[in-house]
Amino acid sequence: MPGLLYFIVYRYIPMLGNIIAFQDFSPFRGFLNSEWVGLQHFKTIFSDPEVVRVLWNTLWLSFLQIGFAFPVPIILAIMLNEVKNERYKRIVQSIVYLPHFLSWVVVIGIVTIFLKNEGIVNRILSPMLGIEPISFLQQPGWFMPLVILEVIWKEAGWGTIIFLAALSGINPSLYEAAVVDGANRWRQIWHITLPALRSTIVILFILRLGTVLDSGFEQIFLMINPFTMDVGNVLDTYVYFKGIQNADFSFGTAVGLFKSLIGLILILAANRLAKKYGEEGVF
């Protein structure tokens, strides 16, 4: 019952507020008396060059995260599964889990200390390579690589939990039979470990596609600055600047509804494709 109440109060009832995406909403006139404008805000999403650029930034960053950050927990889980010393394995697991419990404020603070012009990295690289300090945090070209590396460092260890749980269900006799057949460790990973993870990978990949337009507001908001705004401004931060700071609540809600619709379509399409190729899918 508490779980059901949580979803009703914080997930379903707030969905009624999406009506303002079709209104020129004013807090003073309220939901019932605000002017109805239909699909005007949704047309703005596709006609405003700024929105198009922000949408491209969001998609590009999301696909980079899927391409580089998504496989890391899988690889890390397989590596941990190959460790035979249980004590050493638990120590490594604890170390890689730890960053997950740090807030993005702390993580970005650490990154700033290390990568600012007079930071530790530049103090090491400049004398060693004889180069000028690199403005990692001000150069647009460094923005997305830094975001991806931060996500990997913070969440890769935590993401291994599900994959390690899946690996624990593999029958050890399969590995023993593979050894008898002359399979080395790489062959065992390729023919036993990876197939055992396939269903879990597919399900998590489908769920990840549902949030392809969610780039992580807090991390991006703390990272962007006037120098990186062109490449770092994504839908989440754009909605904040446009919808909250400029009080354009209707447009911000329209963007949020658009994101949810795209996520739903991607989940349905990926789930259908997974079932077509013999996987269970999410539903």
mmCIF file with all atom_site columns, C-alpha atoms in Angstrom, residues 69-245:
data_model
loop_
_atom_site.group_PDB
_atom_site.id
_atom_site.type_symbol
_atom_site.label_atom_id
_atom_site.label_alt_id
_atom_site.label_comp_id
_atom_site.label_asym_id
_atom_site.label_entity_id
_atom_site.label_seq_id
_atom_site.pdbx_PDB_ins_code
_atom_site.Cartn_x
_atom_site.Cartn_y
_atom_site.Cartn_z
_atom_site.occupancy
_atom_site.B_iso_or_equiv
_atom_site.pdbx_formal_charge
_atom_site.auth_seq_id
_atom_site.auth_comp_id
_atom_site.auth_asym_id
_atom_site.auth_atom_id
_atom_site.pdbx_PDB_model_num
ATOM 1   C CA . ALA A 1 69  ? 28.897 4.111   -20.446 1.00 0.00 ? 69  ALA A CA 1
ATOM 2   C CA . PHE A 1 70  ? 26.312 1.332   -20.895 1.00 0.00 ? 70  PHE A CA 1
ATOM 3   C CA . PRO A 1 71  ? 28.810 -1.493  -21.700 1.00 0.00 ? 71  PRO A CA 1
ATOM 4   C CA . VAL A 1 72  ? 31.198 -0.647  -18.839 1.00 0.00 ? 72  VAL A CA 1
ATOM 5   C CA . PRO A 1 73  ? 29.138 -2.289  -16.025 1.00 0.00 ? 73  PRO A CA 1
ATOM 6   C CA . ILE A 1 74  ? 28.846 -5.429  -18.175 1.00 0.00 ? 74  ILE A CA 1
ATOM 7   C CA . ILE A 1 75  ? 32.607 -5.608  -18.710 1.00 0.00 ? 75  ILE A CA 1
ATOM 8   C CA . LEU A 1 76  ? 33.298 -4.797  -15.054 1.00 0.00 ? 76  LEU A CA 1
ATOM 9   C CA . ALA A 1 77  ? 30.840 -7.474  -13.864 1.00 0.00 ? 77  ALA A CA 1
ATOM 10  C CA . ILE A 1 78  ? 32.506 -10.099 -16.072 1.00 0.00 ? 78  ILE A CA 1
ATOM 11  C CA . MET A 1 79  ? 35.932 -9.077  -14.773 1.00 0.00 ? 79  MET A CA 1
ATOM 12  C CA . LEU A 1 80  ? 34.756 -9.300  -11.155 1.00 0.00 ? 80  LEU A CA 1
ATOM 13  C CA . ASN A 1 81  ? 33.148 -12.659 -11.860 1.00 0.00 ? 81  ASN A CA 1
ATOM 14  C CA . GLU A 1 82  ? 36.535 -13.976 -13.001 1.00 0.00 ? 82  GLU A CA 1
ATOM 15  C CA . VAL A 1 83  ? 38.197 -13.053 -9.688  1.00 0.00 ? 83  VAL A CA 1
ATOM 16  C CA . LYS A 1 84  ? 38.593 -16.204 -7.601  1.00 0.00 ? 84  LYS A CA 1
ATOM 17  C CA . ASN A 1 85  ? 39.843 -14.600 -4.370  1.00 0.00 ? 85  ASN A CA 1
ATOM 18  C CA . GLU A 1 86  ? 36.555 -13.748 -2.603  1.00 0.00 ? 86  GLU A CA 1
ATOM 19  C CA . ARG A 1 87  ? 38.109 -11.299 -0.148  1.00 0.00 ? 87  ARG A CA 1
ATOM 20  C CA . TYR A 1 88  ? 39.847 -9.343  -2.894  1.00 0.00 ? 88  TYR A CA 1
ATOM 21  C CA . LYS A 1 89  ? 36.653 -9.456  -4.956  1.00 0.00 ? 89  LYS A CA 1
ATOM 22  C CA . ARG A 1 90  ? 34.575 -7.950  -2.120  1.00 0.00 ? 90  ARG A CA 1
ATOM 23  C CA . ILE A 1 91  ? 37.134 -5.199  -1.558  1.00 0.00 ? 91  ILE A CA 1
ATOM 24  C CA . VAL A 1 92  ? 37.126 -4.254  -5.259  1.00 0.00 ? 92  VAL A CA 1
ATOM 25  C CA . GLN A 1 93  ? 33.319 -4.315  -5.341  1.00 0.00 ? 93  GLN A CA 1
ATOM 26  C CA . SER A 1 94  ? 33.122 -1.973  -2.337  1.00 0.00 ? 94  SER A CA 1
ATOM 27  C CA . ILE A 1 95  ? 35.579 0.440   -3.951  1.00 0.00 ? 95  ILE A CA 1
ATOM 28  C CA . VAL A 1 96  ? 33.738 0.611   -7.290  1.00 0.00 ? 96  VAL A CA 1
ATOM 29  C CA . TYR A 1 97  ? 30.330 0.914   -5.565  1.00 0.00 ? 97  TYR A CA 1
ATOM 30  C CA . LEU A 1 98  ? 31.403 3.871   -3.421  1.00 0.00 ? 98  LEU A CA 1
ATOM 31  C CA . PRO A 1 99  ? 31.182 6.699   -6.025  1.00 0.00 ? 99  PRO A CA 1
ATOM 32  C CA . HIS A 1 100 ? 27.466 5.964   -6.544  1.00 0.00 ? 100 HIS A CA 1
ATOM 33  C CA . PHE A 1 101 ? 26.731 7.287   -3.068  1.00 0.00 ? 101 PHE A CA 1
ATOM 34  C CA . LEU A 1 102 ? 28.371 10.647  -3.769  1.00 0.00 ? 102 LEU A CA 1
ATOM 35  C CA . SER A 1 103 ? 26.099 13.446  -4.944  1.00 0.00 ? 103 SER A CA 1
ATOM 36  C CA . TRP A 1 104 ? 26.761 15.100  -8.288  1.00 0.00 ? 104 TRP A CA 1
ATOM 37  C CA . VAL A 1 105 ? 27.696 18.271  -6.402  1.00 0.00 ? 105 VAL A CA 1
ATOM 38  C CA . VAL A 1 106 ? 30.579 16.407  -4.756  1.00 0.00 ? 106 VAL A CA 1
ATOM 39  C CA . VAL A 1 107 ? 31.602 14.677  -8.001  1.00 0.00 ? 107 VAL A CA 1
ATOM 40  C CA . ILE A 1 108 ? 31.651 17.920  -10.013 1.00 0.00 ? 108 ILE A CA 1
ATOM 41  C CA . GLY A 1 109 ? 33.535 19.577  -7.157  1.00 0.00 ? 109 GLY A CA 1
ATOM 42  C CA . ILE A 1 110 ? 36.218 16.885  -7.330  1.00 0.00 ? 110 ILE A CA 1
ATOM 43  C CA . VAL A 1 111 ? 36.421 17.195  -11.126 1.00 0.00 ? 111 VAL A CA 1
ATOM 44  C CA . THR A 1 112 ? 36.753 20.967  -10.858 1.00 0.00 ? 112 THR A CA 1
ATOM 45  C CA . ILE A 1 113 ? 39.574 20.700  -8.323  1.00 0.00 ? 113 ILE A CA 1
ATOM 46  C CA . PHE A 1 114 ? 41.457 18.286  -10.559 1.00 0.00 ? 114 PHE A CA 1
ATOM 47  C CA . LEU A 1 115 ? 40.833 19.918  -13.961 1.00 0.00 ? 115 LEU A CA 1
ATOM 48  C CA . LYS A 1 116 ? 40.768 23.680  -13.407 1.00 0.00 ? 116 LYS A CA 1
ATOM 49  C CA . ASN A 1 117 ? 43.615 25.694  -14.927 1.00 0.00 ? 117 ASN A CA 1
ATOM 50  C CA . GLU A 1 118 ? 45.671 25.594  -11.732 1.00 0.00 ? 118 GLU A CA 1
ATOM 51  C CA . GLY A 1 119 ? 44.387 22.141  -10.782 1.00 0.00 ? 119 GLY A CA 1
ATOM 52  C CA . ILE A 1 120 ? 46.295 18.937  -10.076 1.00 0.00 ? 120 ILE A CA 1
ATOM 53  C CA . VAL A 1 121 ? 46.136 17.597  -13.647 1.00 0.00 ? 121 VAL A CA 1
ATOM 54  C CA . ASN A 1 122 ? 47.563 20.754  -15.201 1.00 0.00 ? 122 ASN A CA 1
ATOM 55  C CA . ARG A 1 123 ? 50.242 20.970  -12.513 1.00 0.00 ? 123 ARG A CA 1
ATOM 56  C CA . ILE A 1 124 ? 51.374 17.485  -13.506 1.00 0.00 ? 124 ILE A CA 1
ATOM 57  C CA . LEU A 1 125 ? 50.996 17.755  -17.293 1.00 0.00 ? 125 LEU A CA 1
ATOM 58  C CA . SER A 1 126 ? 52.417 21.234  -17.836 1.00 0.00 ? 126 SER A CA 1
ATOM 59  C CA . PRO A 1 127 ? 55.942 20.586  -16.450 1.00 0.00 ? 127 PRO A CA 1
ATOM 60  C CA . MET A 1 128 ? 56.005 17.007  -17.724 1.00 0.00 ? 128 MET A CA 1
ATOM 61  C CA . LEU A 1 129 ? 55.004 17.770  -21.329 1.00 0.00 ? 129 LEU A CA 1
ATOM 62  C CA . GLY A 1 130 ? 56.123 21.373  -21.452 1.00 0.00 ? 130 GLY A CA 1
ATOM 63  C CA . ILE A 1 131 ? 52.696 22.654  -22.500 1.00 0.00 ? 131 ILE A CA 1
ATOM 64  C CA . GLU A 1 132 ? 50.430 25.454  -21.389 1.00 0.00 ? 132 GLU A CA 1
ATOM 65  C CA . PRO A 1 133 ? 47.659 24.595  -18.902 1.00 0.00 ? 133 PRO A CA 1
ATOM 66  C CA . ILE A 1 134 ? 44.602 23.149  -20.654 1.00 0.00 ? 134 ILE A CA 1
ATOM 67  C CA . SER A 1 135 ? 41.228 24.732  -19.923 1.00 0.00 ? 135 SER A CA 1
ATOM 68  C CA . PHE A 1 136 ? 39.340 21.439  -19.621 1.00 0.00 ? 136 PHE A CA 1
ATOM 69  C CA . LEU A 1 137 ? 36.243 23.033  -18.116 1.00 0.00 ? 137 LEU A CA 1
ATOM 70  C CA . GLN A 1 138 ? 36.026 25.945  -20.566 1.00 0.00 ? 138 GLN A CA 1
ATOM 71  C CA . GLN A 1 139 ? 36.733 24.219  -23.877 1.00 0.00 ? 139 GLN A CA 1
ATOM 72  C CA . PRO A 1 140 ? 33.551 22.931  -25.616 1.00 0.00 ? 140 PRO A CA 1
ATOM 73  C CA . GLY A 1 141 ? 35.433 19.957  -27.066 1.00 0.00 ? 141 GLY A CA 1
ATOM 74  C CA . TRP A 1 142 ? 36.106 18.551  -23.607 1.00 0.00 ? 142 TRP A CA 1
ATOM 75  C CA . PHE A 1 143 ? 32.547 18.899  -22.295 1.00 0.00 ? 143 PHE A CA 1
ATOM 76  C CA . MET A 1 144 ? 30.921 15.675  -23.479 1.00 0.00 ? 144 MET A CA 1
ATOM 77  C CA . PRO A 1 145 ? 33.979 13.424  -22.894 1.00 0.00 ? 145 PRO A CA 1
ATOM 78  C CA . LEU A 1 146 ? 34.128 14.703  -19.322 1.00 0.00 ? 146 LEU A CA 1
ATOM 79  C CA . VAL A 1 147 ? 30.411 14.072  -18.813 1.00 0.00 ? 147 VAL A CA 1
ATOM 80  C CA . ILE A 1 148 ? 30.745 10.486  -20.084 1.00 0.00 ? 148 ILE A CA 1
ATOM 81  C CA . LEU A 1 149 ? 33.816 9.812   -17.916 1.00 0.00 ? 149 LEU A CA 1
ATOM 82  C CA . GLU A 1 150 ? 32.009 11.196  -14.848 1.00 0.00 ? 150 GLU A CA 1
ATOM 83  C CA . VAL A 1 151 ? 29.007 8.937   -15.475 1.00 0.00 ? 151 VAL A CA 1
ATOM 84  C CA . ILE A 1 152 ? 31.270 5.903   -15.891 1.00 0.00 ? 152 ILE A CA 1
ATOM 85  C CA . TRP A 1 153 ? 33.247 6.660   -12.735 1.00 0.00 ? 153 TRP A CA 1
ATOM 86  C CA . LYS A 1 154 ? 30.149 7.317   -10.624 1.00 0.00 ? 154 LYS A CA 1
ATOM 87  C CA . GLU A 1 155 ? 27.686 4.674   -11.839 1.00 0.00 ? 155 GLU A CA 1
ATOM 88  C CA . ALA A 1 156 ? 29.645 1.812   -13.452 1.00 0.00 ? 156 ALA A CA 1
ATOM 89  C CA . GLY A 1 157 ? 30.271 0.003   -10.155 1.00 0.00 ? 157 GLY A CA 1
ATOM 90  C CA . TRP A 1 158 ? 26.646 0.288   -9.062  1.00 0.00 ? 158 TRP A CA 1
ATOM 91  C CA . GLY A 1 159 ? 25.467 -0.981  -12.439 1.00 0.00 ? 159 GLY A CA 1
ATOM 92  C CA . THR A 1 160 ? 27.376 -4.220  -11.964 1.00 0.00 ? 160 THR A CA 1
ATOM 93  C CA . ILE A 1 161 ? 25.003 -5.370  -9.203  1.00 0.00 ? 161 ILE A CA 1
ATOM 94  C CA . ILE A 1 162 ? 22.300 -6.601  -11.592 1.00 0.00 ? 162 ILE A CA 1
ATOM 95  C CA . PHE A 1 163 ? 24.794 -8.280  -13.913 1.00 0.00 ? 163 PHE A CA 1
ATOM 96  C CA . LEU A 1 164 ? 26.613 -10.004 -11.041 1.00 0.00 ? 164 LEU A CA 1
ATOM 97  C CA . ALA A 1 165 ? 23.252 -11.287 -9.808  1.00 0.00 ? 165 ALA A CA 1
ATOM 98  C CA . ALA A 1 166 ? 22.587 -12.722 -13.272 1.00 0.00 ? 166 ALA A CA 1
ATOM 99  C CA . LEU A 1 167 ? 26.048 -14.305 -13.353 1.00 0.00 ? 167 LEU A CA 1
ATOM 100 C CA . SER A 1 168 ? 25.504 -15.946 -9.970  1.00 0.00 ? 168 SER A CA 1
ATOM 101 C CA . GLY A 1 169 ? 22.702 -17.996 -11.515 1.00 0.00 ? 169 GLY A CA 1
ATOM 102 C CA . ILE A 1 170 ? 24.952 -19.722 -14.067 1.00 0.00 ? 170 ILE A CA 1
ATOM 103 C CA . ASN A 1 171 ? 25.357 -23.430 -13.413 1.00 0.00 ? 171 ASN A CA 1
ATOM 104 C CA . PRO A 1 172 ? 29.066 -24.082 -12.604 1.00 0.00 ? 172 PRO A CA 1
ATOM 105 C CA . SER A 1 173 ? 28.839 -27.394 -14.441 1.00 0.00 ? 173 SER A CA 1
ATOM 106 C CA . LEU A 1 174 ? 28.662 -25.452 -17.699 1.00 0.00 ? 174 LEU A CA 1
ATOM 107 C CA . TYR A 1 175 ? 32.135 -24.059 -17.082 1.00 0.00 ? 175 TYR A CA 1
ATOM 108 C CA . GLU A 1 176 ? 33.397 -27.483 -16.014 1.00 0.00 ? 176 GLU A CA 1
ATOM 109 C CA . ALA A 1 177 ? 32.071 -29.032 -19.232 1.00 0.00 ? 177 ALA A CA 1
ATOM 110 C CA . ALA A 1 178 ? 33.697 -26.235 -21.240 1.00 0.00 ? 178 ALA A CA 1
ATOM 111 C CA . VAL A 1 179 ? 37.059 -26.925 -19.563 1.00 0.00 ? 179 VAL A CA 1
ATOM 112 C CA . VAL A 1 180 ? 36.738 -30.605 -20.434 1.00 0.00 ? 180 VAL A CA 1
ATOM 113 C CA . ASP A 1 181 ? 36.086 -29.599 -24.045 1.00 0.00 ? 181 ASP A CA 1
ATOM 114 C CA . GLY A 1 182 ? 39.281 -27.545 -24.016 1.00 0.00 ? 182 GLY A CA 1
ATOM 115 C CA . ALA A 1 183 ? 37.742 -24.058 -23.871 1.00 0.00 ? 183 ALA A CA 1
ATOM 116 C CA . ASN A 1 184 ? 40.008 -21.355 -22.417 1.00 0.00 ? 184 ASN A CA 1
ATOM 117 C CA . ARG A 1 185 ? 38.706 -18.462 -20.285 1.00 0.00 ? 185 ARG A CA 1
ATOM 118 C CA . TRP A 1 186 ? 37.926 -16.270 -23.296 1.00 0.00 ? 186 TRP A CA 1
ATOM 119 C CA . ARG A 1 187 ? 35.892 -19.056 -24.914 1.00 0.00 ? 187 ARG A CA 1
ATOM 120 C CA . GLN A 1 188 ? 34.040 -19.635 -21.655 1.00 0.00 ? 188 GLN A CA 1
ATOM 121 C CA . ILE A 1 189 ? 33.157 -15.943 -21.408 1.00 0.00 ? 189 ILE A CA 1
ATOM 122 C CA . TRP A 1 190 ? 32.041 -15.821 -25.049 1.00 0.00 ? 190 TRP A CA 1
ATOM 123 C CA . HIS A 1 191 ? 29.961 -19.027 -25.082 1.00 0.00 ? 191 HIS A CA 1
ATOM 124 C CA . ILE A 1 192 ? 28.666 -19.184 -21.489 1.00 0.00 ? 192 ILE A CA 1
ATOM 125 C CA . THR A 1 193 ? 28.929 -15.875 -19.622 1.00 0.00 ? 193 THR A CA 1
ATOM 126 C CA . LEU A 1 194 ? 27.723 -13.486 -22.326 1.00 0.00 ? 194 LEU A CA 1
ATOM 127 C CA . PRO A 1 195 ? 24.744 -15.651 -23.403 1.00 0.00 ? 195 PRO A CA 1
ATOM 128 C CA . ALA A 1 196 ? 23.699 -15.853 -19.740 1.00 0.00 ? 196 ALA A CA 1
ATOM 129 C CA . LEU A 1 197 ? 23.720 -12.035 -19.559 1.00 0.00 ? 197 LEU A CA 1
ATOM 130 C CA . ARG A 1 198 ? 21.931 -11.478 -22.860 1.00 0.00 ? 198 ARG A CA 1
ATOM 131 C CA . SER A 1 199 ? 18.377 -11.248 -21.474 1.00 0.00 ? 199 SER A CA 1
ATOM 132 C CA . THR A 1 200 ? 19.449 -8.878  -18.693 1.00 0.00 ? 200 THR A CA 1
ATOM 133 C CA . ILE A 1 201 ? 21.358 -6.702  -21.157 1.00 0.00 ? 201 ILE A CA 1
ATOM 134 C CA . VAL A 1 202 ? 18.350 -6.516  -23.488 1.00 0.00 ? 202 VAL A CA 1
ATOM 135 C CA . ILE A 1 203 ? 15.943 -5.524  -20.704 1.00 0.00 ? 203 ILE A CA 1
ATOM 136 C CA . LEU A 1 204 ? 18.252 -2.826  -19.323 1.00 0.00 ? 204 LEU A CA 1
ATOM 137 C CA . PHE A 1 205 ? 18.935 -1.552  -22.834 1.00 0.00 ? 205 PHE A CA 1
ATOM 138 C CA . ILE A 1 206 ? 15.200 -1.233  -23.505 1.00 0.00 ? 206 ILE A CA 1
ATOM 139 C CA . LEU A 1 207 ? 14.717 0.687   -20.259 1.00 0.00 ? 207 LEU A CA 1
ATOM 140 C CA . ARG A 1 208 ? 17.693 2.895   -21.100 1.00 0.00 ? 208 ARG A CA 1
ATOM 141 C CA . LEU A 1 209 ? 16.138 3.800   -24.451 1.00 0.00 ? 209 LEU A CA 1
ATOM 142 C CA . GLY A 1 210 ? 13.088 5.044   -22.562 1.00 0.00 ? 210 GLY A CA 1
ATOM 143 C CA . THR A 1 211 ? 15.235 7.744   -20.960 1.00 0.00 ? 211 THR A CA 1
ATOM 144 C CA . VAL A 1 212 ? 17.215 8.622   -24.081 1.00 0.00 ? 212 VAL A CA 1
ATOM 145 C CA . LEU A 1 213 ? 16.128 12.275  -23.780 1.00 0.00 ? 213 LEU A CA 1
ATOM 146 C CA . ASP A 1 214 ? 17.047 12.447  -20.085 1.00 0.00 ? 214 ASP A CA 1
ATOM 147 C CA . SER A 1 215 ? 20.675 13.490  -19.855 1.00 0.00 ? 215 SER A CA 1
ATOM 148 C CA . GLY A 1 216 ? 20.764 14.101  -16.127 1.00 0.00 ? 216 GLY A CA 1
ATOM 149 C CA . PHE A 1 217 ? 19.836 17.650  -15.123 1.00 0.00 ? 217 PHE A CA 1
ATOM 150 C CA . GLU A 1 218 ? 21.987 18.015  -12.027 1.00 0.00 ? 218 GLU A CA 1
ATOM 151 C CA . GLN A 1 219 ? 25.241 16.870  -13.617 1.00 0.00 ? 219 GLN A CA 1
ATOM 152 C CA . ILE A 1 220 ? 24.807 18.981  -16.762 1.00 0.00 ? 220 ILE A CA 1
ATOM 153 C CA . PHE A 1 221 ? 23.601 22.027  -14.824 1.00 0.00 ? 221 PHE A CA 1
ATOM 154 C CA . LEU A 1 222 ? 26.702 21.929  -12.626 1.00 0.00 ? 222 LEU A CA 1
ATOM 155 C CA . MET A 1 223 ? 29.029 21.392  -15.595 1.00 0.00 ? 223 MET A CA 1
ATOM 156 C CA . ILE A 1 224 ? 27.847 23.972  -18.111 1.00 0.00 ? 224 ILE A CA 1
ATOM 157 C CA . ASN A 1 225 ? 29.170 27.513  -18.197 1.00 0.00 ? 225 ASN A CA 1
ATOM 158 C CA . PRO A 1 226 ? 29.022 30.349  -20.749 1.00 0.00 ? 226 PRO A CA 1
ATOM 159 C CA . PHE A 1 227 ? 31.908 28.759  -22.703 1.00 0.00 ? 227 PHE A CA 1
ATOM 160 C CA . THR A 1 228 ? 30.244 25.344  -23.070 1.00 0.00 ? 228 THR A CA 1
ATOM 161 C CA . MET A 1 229 ? 26.611 26.403  -23.310 1.00 0.00 ? 229 MET A CA 1
ATOM 162 C CA . ASP A 1 230 ? 26.386 25.717  -27.062 1.00 0.00 ? 230 ASP A CA 1
ATOM 163 C CA . VAL A 1 231 ? 27.363 22.042  -26.715 1.00 0.00 ? 231 VAL A CA 1
ATOM 164 C CA . GLY A 1 232 ? 26.222 21.416  -23.142 1.00 0.00 ? 232 GLY A CA 1
ATOM 165 C CA . ASN A 1 233 ? 22.724 22.845  -23.030 1.00 0.00 ? 233 ASN A CA 1
ATOM 166 C CA . VAL A 1 234 ? 20.358 19.841  -23.178 1.00 0.00 ? 234 VAL A CA 1
ATOM 167 C CA . LEU A 1 235 ? 16.579 19.550  -22.904 1.00 0.00 ? 235 LEU A CA 1
ATOM 168 C CA . ASP A 1 236 ? 16.621 19.232  -19.112 1.00 0.00 ? 236 ASP A CA 1
ATOM 169 C CA . THR A 1 237 ? 18.626 22.407  -18.583 1.00 0.00 ? 237 THR A CA 1
ATOM 170 C CA . TYR A 1 238 ? 16.826 24.220  -21.409 1.00 0.00 ? 238 TYR A CA 1
ATOM 171 C CA . VAL A 1 239 ? 13.479 23.524  -19.730 1.00 0.00 ? 239 VAL A CA 1
ATOM 172 C CA . TYR A 1 240 ? 14.891 24.911  -16.487 1.00 0.00 ? 240 TYR A CA 1
ATOM 173 C CA . PHE A 1 241 ? 16.187 28.098  -18.092 1.00 0.00 ? 241 PHE A CA 1
ATOM 174 C CA . LYS A 1 242 ? 13.121 28.582  -20.285 1.00 0.00 ? 242 LYS A CA 1
ATOM 175 C CA . GLY A 1 243 ? 10.336 27.175  -18.141 1.00 0.00 ? 243 GLY A CA 1
ATOM 176 C CA . ILE A 1 244 ? 11.470 28.074  -14.608 1.00 0.00 ? 244 ILE A CA 1
ATOM 177 C CA . GLN A 1 245 ? 13.752 31.102  -14.889 1.00 0.00 ? 245 GLN A CA 1
#
